[in-house]
Coordinates of C-alpha atoms in Angstrom, one line a residue:
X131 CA 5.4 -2.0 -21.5
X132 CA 2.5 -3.4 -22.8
X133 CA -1.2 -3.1 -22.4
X134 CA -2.8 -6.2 -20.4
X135 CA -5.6 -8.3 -22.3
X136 CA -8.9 -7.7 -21.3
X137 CA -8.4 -11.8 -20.2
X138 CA -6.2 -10.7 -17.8
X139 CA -8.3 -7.6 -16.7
X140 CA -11.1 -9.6 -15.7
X141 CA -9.1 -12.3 -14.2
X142 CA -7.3 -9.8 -12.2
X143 CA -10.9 -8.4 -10.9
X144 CA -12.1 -11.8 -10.2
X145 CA -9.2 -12.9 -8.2
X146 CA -9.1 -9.5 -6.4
X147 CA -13.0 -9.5 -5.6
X148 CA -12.7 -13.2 -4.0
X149 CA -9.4 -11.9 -2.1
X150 CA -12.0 -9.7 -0.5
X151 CA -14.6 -12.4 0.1
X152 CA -11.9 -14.3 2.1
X153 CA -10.9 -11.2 4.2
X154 CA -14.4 -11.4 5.6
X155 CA -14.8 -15.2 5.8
X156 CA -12.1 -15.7 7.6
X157 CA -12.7 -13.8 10.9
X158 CA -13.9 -15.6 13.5
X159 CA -16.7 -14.3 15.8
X160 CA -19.9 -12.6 14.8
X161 CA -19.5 -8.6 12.9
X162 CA -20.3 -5.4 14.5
X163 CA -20.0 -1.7 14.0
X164 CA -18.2 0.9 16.0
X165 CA -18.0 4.6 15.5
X166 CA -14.6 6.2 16.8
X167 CA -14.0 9.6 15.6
X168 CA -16.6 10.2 13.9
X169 CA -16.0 7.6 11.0
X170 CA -17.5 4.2 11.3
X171 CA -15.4 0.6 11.5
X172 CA -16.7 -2.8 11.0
X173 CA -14.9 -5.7 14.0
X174 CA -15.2 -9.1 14.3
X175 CA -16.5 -9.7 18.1
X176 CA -14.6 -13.3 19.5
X177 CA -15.5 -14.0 23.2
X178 CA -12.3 -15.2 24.8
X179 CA -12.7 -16.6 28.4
X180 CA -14.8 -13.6 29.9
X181 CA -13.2 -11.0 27.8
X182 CA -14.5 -10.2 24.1
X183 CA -11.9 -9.4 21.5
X184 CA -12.6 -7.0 18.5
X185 CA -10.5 -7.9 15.3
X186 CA -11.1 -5.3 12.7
X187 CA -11.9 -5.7 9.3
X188 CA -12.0 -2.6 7.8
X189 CA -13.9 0.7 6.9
X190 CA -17.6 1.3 6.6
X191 CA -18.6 1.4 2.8
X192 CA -21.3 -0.3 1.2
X193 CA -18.5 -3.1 -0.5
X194 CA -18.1 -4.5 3.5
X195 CA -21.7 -4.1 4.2
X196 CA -22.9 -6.5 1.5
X197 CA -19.9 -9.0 2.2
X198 CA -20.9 -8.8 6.4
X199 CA -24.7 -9.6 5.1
X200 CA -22.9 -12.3 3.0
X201 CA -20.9 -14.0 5.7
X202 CA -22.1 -17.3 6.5
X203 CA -22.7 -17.7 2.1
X204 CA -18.5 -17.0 2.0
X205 CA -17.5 -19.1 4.9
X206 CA -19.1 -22.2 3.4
X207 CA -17.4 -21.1 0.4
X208 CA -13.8 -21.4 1.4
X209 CA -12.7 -24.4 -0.7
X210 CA -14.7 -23.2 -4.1
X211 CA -12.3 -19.8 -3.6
X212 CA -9.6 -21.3 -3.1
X213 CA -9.7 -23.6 -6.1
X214 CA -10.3 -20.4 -8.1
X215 CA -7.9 -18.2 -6.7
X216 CA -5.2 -20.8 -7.7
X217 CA -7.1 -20.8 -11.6
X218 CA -6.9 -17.6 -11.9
X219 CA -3.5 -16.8 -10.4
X220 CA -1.8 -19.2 -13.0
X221 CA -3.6 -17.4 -15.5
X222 CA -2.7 -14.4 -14.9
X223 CA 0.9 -15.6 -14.9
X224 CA 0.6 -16.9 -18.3
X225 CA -1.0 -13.7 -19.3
X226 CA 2.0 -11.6 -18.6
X227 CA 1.7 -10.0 -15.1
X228 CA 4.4 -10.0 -12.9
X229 CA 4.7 -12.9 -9.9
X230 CA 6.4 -11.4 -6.8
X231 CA 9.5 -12.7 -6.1
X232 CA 9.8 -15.4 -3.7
X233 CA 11.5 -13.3 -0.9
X234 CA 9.3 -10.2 -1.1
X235 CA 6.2 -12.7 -1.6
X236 CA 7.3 -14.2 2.0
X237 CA 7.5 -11.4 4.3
X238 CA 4.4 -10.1 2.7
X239 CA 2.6 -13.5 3.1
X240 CA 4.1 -13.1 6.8
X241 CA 2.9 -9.5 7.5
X242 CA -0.5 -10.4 6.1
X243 CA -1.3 -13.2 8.7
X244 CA -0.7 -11.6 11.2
X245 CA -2.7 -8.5 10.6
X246 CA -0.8 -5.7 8.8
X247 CA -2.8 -5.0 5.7
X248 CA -5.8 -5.1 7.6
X249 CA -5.1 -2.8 10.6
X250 CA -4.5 -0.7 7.6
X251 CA -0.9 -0.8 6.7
X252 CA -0.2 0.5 3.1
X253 CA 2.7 -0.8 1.1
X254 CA 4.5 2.3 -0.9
X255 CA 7.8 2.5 -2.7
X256 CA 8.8 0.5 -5.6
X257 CA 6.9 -2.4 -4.3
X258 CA 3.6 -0.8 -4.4
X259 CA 4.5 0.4 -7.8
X260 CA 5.3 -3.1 -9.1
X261 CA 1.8 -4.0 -7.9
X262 CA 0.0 -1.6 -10.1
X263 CA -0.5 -3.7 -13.1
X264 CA -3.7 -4.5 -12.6
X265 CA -4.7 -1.3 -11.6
X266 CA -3.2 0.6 -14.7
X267 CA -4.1 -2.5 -17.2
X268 CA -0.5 -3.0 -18.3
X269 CA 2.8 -4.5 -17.6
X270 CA 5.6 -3.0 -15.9
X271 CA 8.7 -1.7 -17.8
X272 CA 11.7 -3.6 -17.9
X273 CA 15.1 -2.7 -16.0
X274 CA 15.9 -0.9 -12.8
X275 CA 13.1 1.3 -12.9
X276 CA 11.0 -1.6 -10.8
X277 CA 13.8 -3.2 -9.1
X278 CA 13.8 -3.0 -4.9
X279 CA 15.3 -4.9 -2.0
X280 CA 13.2 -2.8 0.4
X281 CA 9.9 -3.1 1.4
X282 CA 8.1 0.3 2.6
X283 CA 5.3 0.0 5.1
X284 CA 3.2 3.4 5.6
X285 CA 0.2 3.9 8.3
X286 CA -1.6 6.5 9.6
X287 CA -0.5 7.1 13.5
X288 CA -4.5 8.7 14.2
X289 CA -5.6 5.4 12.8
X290 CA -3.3 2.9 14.2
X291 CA -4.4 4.6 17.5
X292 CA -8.2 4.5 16.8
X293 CA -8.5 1.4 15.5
X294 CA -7.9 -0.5 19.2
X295 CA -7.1 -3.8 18.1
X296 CA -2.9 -5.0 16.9
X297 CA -1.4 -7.4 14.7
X298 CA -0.7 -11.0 16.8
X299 CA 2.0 -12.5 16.9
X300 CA 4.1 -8.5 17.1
X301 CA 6.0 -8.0 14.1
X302 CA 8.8 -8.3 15.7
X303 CA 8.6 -11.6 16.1
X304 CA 7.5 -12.7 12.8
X305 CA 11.0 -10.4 11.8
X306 CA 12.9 -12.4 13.4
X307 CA 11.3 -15.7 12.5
X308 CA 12.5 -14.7 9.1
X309 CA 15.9 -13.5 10.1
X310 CA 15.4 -9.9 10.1
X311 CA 17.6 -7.7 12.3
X312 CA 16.4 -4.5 14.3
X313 CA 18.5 -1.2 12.6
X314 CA 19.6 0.9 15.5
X315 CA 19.5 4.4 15.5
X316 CA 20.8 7.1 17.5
X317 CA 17.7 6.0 20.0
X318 CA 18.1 2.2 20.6
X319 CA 14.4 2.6 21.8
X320 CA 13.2 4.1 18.7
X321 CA 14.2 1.1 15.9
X322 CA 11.8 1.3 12.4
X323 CA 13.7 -0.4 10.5
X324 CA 15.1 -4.4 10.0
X325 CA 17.4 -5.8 7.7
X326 CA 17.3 -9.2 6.5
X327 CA 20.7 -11.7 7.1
X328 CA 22.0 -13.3 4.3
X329 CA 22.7 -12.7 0.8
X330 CA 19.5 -10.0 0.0
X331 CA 19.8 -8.0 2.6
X332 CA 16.7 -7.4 2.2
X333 CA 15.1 -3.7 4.4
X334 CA 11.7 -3.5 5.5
X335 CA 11.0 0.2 6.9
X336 CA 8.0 1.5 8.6
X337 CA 6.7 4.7 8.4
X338 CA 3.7 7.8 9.0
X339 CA 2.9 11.1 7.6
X340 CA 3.9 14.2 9.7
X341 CA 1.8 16.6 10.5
X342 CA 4.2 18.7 12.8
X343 CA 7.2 20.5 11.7
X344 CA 9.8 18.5 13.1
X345 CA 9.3 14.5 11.5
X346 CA 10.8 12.7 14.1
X347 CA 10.1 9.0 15.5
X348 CA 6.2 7.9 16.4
X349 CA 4.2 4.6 17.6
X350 CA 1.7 2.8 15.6
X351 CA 0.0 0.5 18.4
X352 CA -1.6 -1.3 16.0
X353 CA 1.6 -2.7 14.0
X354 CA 3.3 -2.3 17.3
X355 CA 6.3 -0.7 15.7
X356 CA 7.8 2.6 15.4
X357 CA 7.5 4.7 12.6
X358 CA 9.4 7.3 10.7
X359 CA 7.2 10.4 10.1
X360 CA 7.8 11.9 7.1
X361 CA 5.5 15.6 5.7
X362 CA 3.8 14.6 2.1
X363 CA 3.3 11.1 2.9
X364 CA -0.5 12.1 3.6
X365 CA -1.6 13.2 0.6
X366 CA 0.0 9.1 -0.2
X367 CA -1.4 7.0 2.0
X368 CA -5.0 8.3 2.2
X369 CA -7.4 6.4 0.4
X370 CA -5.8 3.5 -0.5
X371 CA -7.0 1.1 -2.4
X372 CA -6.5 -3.1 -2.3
X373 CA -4.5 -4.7 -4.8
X374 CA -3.1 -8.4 -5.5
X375 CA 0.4 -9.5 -4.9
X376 CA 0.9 -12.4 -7.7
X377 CA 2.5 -14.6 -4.9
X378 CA 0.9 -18.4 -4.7
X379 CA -2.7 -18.1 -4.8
X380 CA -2.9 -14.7 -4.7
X381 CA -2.0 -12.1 -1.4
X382 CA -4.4 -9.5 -0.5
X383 CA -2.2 -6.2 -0.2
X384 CA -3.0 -2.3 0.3
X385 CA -1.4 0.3 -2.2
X386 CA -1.5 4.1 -2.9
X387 CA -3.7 4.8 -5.5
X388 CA -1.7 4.9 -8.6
X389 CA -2.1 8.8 -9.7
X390 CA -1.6 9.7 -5.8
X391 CA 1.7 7.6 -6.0
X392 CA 2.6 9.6 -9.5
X393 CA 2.4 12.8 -8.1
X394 CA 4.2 12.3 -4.3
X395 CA 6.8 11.1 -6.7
X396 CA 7.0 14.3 -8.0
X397 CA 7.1 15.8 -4.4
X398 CA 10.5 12.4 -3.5
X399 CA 12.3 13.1 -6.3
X400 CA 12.9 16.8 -5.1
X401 CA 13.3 16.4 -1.5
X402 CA 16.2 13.3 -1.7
X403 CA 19.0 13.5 0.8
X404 CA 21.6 12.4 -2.1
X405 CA 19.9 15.5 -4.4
X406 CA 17.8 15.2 -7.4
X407 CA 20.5 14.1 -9.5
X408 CA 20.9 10.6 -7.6
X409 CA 19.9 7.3 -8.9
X410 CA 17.0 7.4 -6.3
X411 CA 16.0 10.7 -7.6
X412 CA 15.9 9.7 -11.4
X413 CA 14.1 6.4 -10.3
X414 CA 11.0 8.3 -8.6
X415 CA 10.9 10.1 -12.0
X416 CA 10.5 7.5 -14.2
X417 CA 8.1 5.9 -12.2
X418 CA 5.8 9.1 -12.3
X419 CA 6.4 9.5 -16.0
X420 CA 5.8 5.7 -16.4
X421 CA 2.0 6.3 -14.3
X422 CA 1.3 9.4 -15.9
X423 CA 2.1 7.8 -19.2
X424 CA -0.6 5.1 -18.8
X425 CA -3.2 6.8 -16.8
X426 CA -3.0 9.9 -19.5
X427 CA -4.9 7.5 -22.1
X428 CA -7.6 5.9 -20.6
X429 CA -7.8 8.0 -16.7
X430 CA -6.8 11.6 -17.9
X431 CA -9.3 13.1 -15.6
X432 CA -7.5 10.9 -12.1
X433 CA -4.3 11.7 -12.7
X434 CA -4.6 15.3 -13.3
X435 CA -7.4 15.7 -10.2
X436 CA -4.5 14.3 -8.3
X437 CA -1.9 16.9 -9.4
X438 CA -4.4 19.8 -9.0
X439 CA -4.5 18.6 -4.8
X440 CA -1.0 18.5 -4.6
X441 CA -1.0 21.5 -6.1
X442 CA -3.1 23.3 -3.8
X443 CA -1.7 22.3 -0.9
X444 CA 0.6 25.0 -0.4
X445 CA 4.1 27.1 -1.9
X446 CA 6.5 24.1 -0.7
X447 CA 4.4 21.3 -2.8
X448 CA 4.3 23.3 -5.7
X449 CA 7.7 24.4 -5.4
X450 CA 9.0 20.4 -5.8
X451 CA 6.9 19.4 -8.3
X452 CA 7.2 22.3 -10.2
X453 CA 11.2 21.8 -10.0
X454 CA 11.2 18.0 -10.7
X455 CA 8.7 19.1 -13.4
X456 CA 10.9 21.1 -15.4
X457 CA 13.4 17.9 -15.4
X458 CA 10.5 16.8 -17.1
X459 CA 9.3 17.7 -20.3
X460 CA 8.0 15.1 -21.7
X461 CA 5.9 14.0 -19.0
X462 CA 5.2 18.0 -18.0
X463 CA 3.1 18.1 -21.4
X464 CA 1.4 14.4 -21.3
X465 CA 0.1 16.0 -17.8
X466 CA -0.6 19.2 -19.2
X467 CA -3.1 17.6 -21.6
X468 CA -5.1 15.9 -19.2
X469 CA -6.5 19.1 -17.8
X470 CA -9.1 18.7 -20.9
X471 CA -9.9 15.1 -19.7

């Protein structure tokens, strides 16, 4: 590991912000405001034939307000960005951070045309982790400890339902394009998973947090996929922040905040079908150790408001981390210490 320059911090800001820009310049059709469940989304209204068509950008907050009153400025600023985003992404290369391999960077660069990472998919697993650089301010270790050939999409089922609007062309279709195969299950109706032909063999699995005893199989309309719910993956997937995937000219992604990510690590490595002993078990440690390790210098307070809510959230989450914890010692001090901030 070693700590980014402050070169590449503010590259990785720069190329991150105009990643934004480009998420709003590039909808077509003028922006409007809907409430739906009492939170408040920002469309882009497209009048097709006699119909109108509502593409979604994203959630209210003052950072889309001031890009929406900034529109027409960004659209007419499409070539300068571009020019930049490629500057700054070979910087950022020769600074250190970590390019996305070609066949990851693909189906990513697939899934965000057509709509996944703004209808509000979140990537998670070890390729959300590998995407944290620029979050933390430092390079990855080296070894297995960042190594993947799955890709882990998560979403919210409330939200994929609220949102009224879905990725185009289906997922499904773009799978295949890239040689993806549907997984069956038990249910030949109920597939969340593909695996890529060839030599990778590469897995890309979808799923949602559980709010019900039983996990099961749901629908997320808006990726129009099924999804694998899963208990925990709440406290993951909610408020997630935007990150860059060093692929091309830079790749607009969504992440779990890193500290959140830390802790539900905790929660994985406890509750793996294989046991905690298992190589996937040790893995999800050292990725929490590695994120607690960082964020203990410089974000003491984030990482430690992060364990206290997992904490709190009942016997069966302390119970896990607790136990994963005590595997731990190392890491169970470094988060000790950053109750003082």
């Amino acid at each position: 590991m070693a700590n980014l320059s402050s070169v590449a911090r503010s590259a990785y800001g720069d190329l991150l912000r105009l990643l934004k820009d480009d998420m709003v310049a590039n909808v077509r059709g003028s922006l409007v405001s809907k409430e739906r469940g009492g939170k408040v989304y920002w469309y882009a209204a497209e009048k097709i034939g006699s119909d109108v068509k509502f593409w979604y950008i994203g959630p209210d907050s003052t950072e889309t307000r001031n890009r929406v009153d900034r529109m027409n400025d960004l659209r007419a600023q499409a070539a300068e960005r571009k020019r930049e985003r490629a500057r700054l992404a070979r910087l950022l290369r020769a600074e250190g951070m970590t390019p996305v391999d070609r066949g990851t960077g693909g189906l990513l660069l697939a899934m965000a045309k057509v709509g996944t990472f703004r209808l509000g998919g979140t990537l998670i697993g070890t390729n959300a982790f590998r995407l944290m650089e620029g979050e933390l301010g430092a390079t990855l270790p080296l070894g297995s400890v960042a190594n993947t050939g799955d890709v882990d999409i998560a979403q919210f089922e409330r939200l994929s339902v609220a949102l009224q609007d879905a990725v185009a062309p289906s997922l499904a279709e773009t799978f295949s394009a890239l040689k993806f195969d549907p997984v069956q299950g038990l249910d030949r109706d109920s597939v969340w998973r593909w695996r890529q032909s060839g030599q990778t063999g590469m897995m890309i699995e979808f799923l949602t947090p559980s709010f019900d005893a039983e996990e099961g199989i749901r629908d997320l309309p808006a990726l129009g996929v099924k999804a694998r719910a899963l208990h925990h993956l709440n406290y993951l997937i909610s408020d997630p922040l935007h990150a860059v995937a060093l692929y091309r000219d830079g790749l607009l992604v969504q992440i779990p905040r890193p500290e959140k990510f830390a802790i539900h690590k905790l929660i994985v490595a406890d509750r793996r079908r294989d046991g905690p002993t298992s190589f996937k078990a040790e893995k999800d440690r050292q990725q929490a150790a590695f994120i607690i390790g960082t964020m203990s210098e410089d974000r003491p307070s984030d990482i430690w408001h992060a364990y206290e809510d997992a904490m709190e959230r009942g016997p069966k989450w302390r119970e896990r981390i607790e136990r994963t914890l005590k595997r731990m010692p190392g890491t169970h001090k470094t988060l000790m210490a950053c109750e003082a901030g």
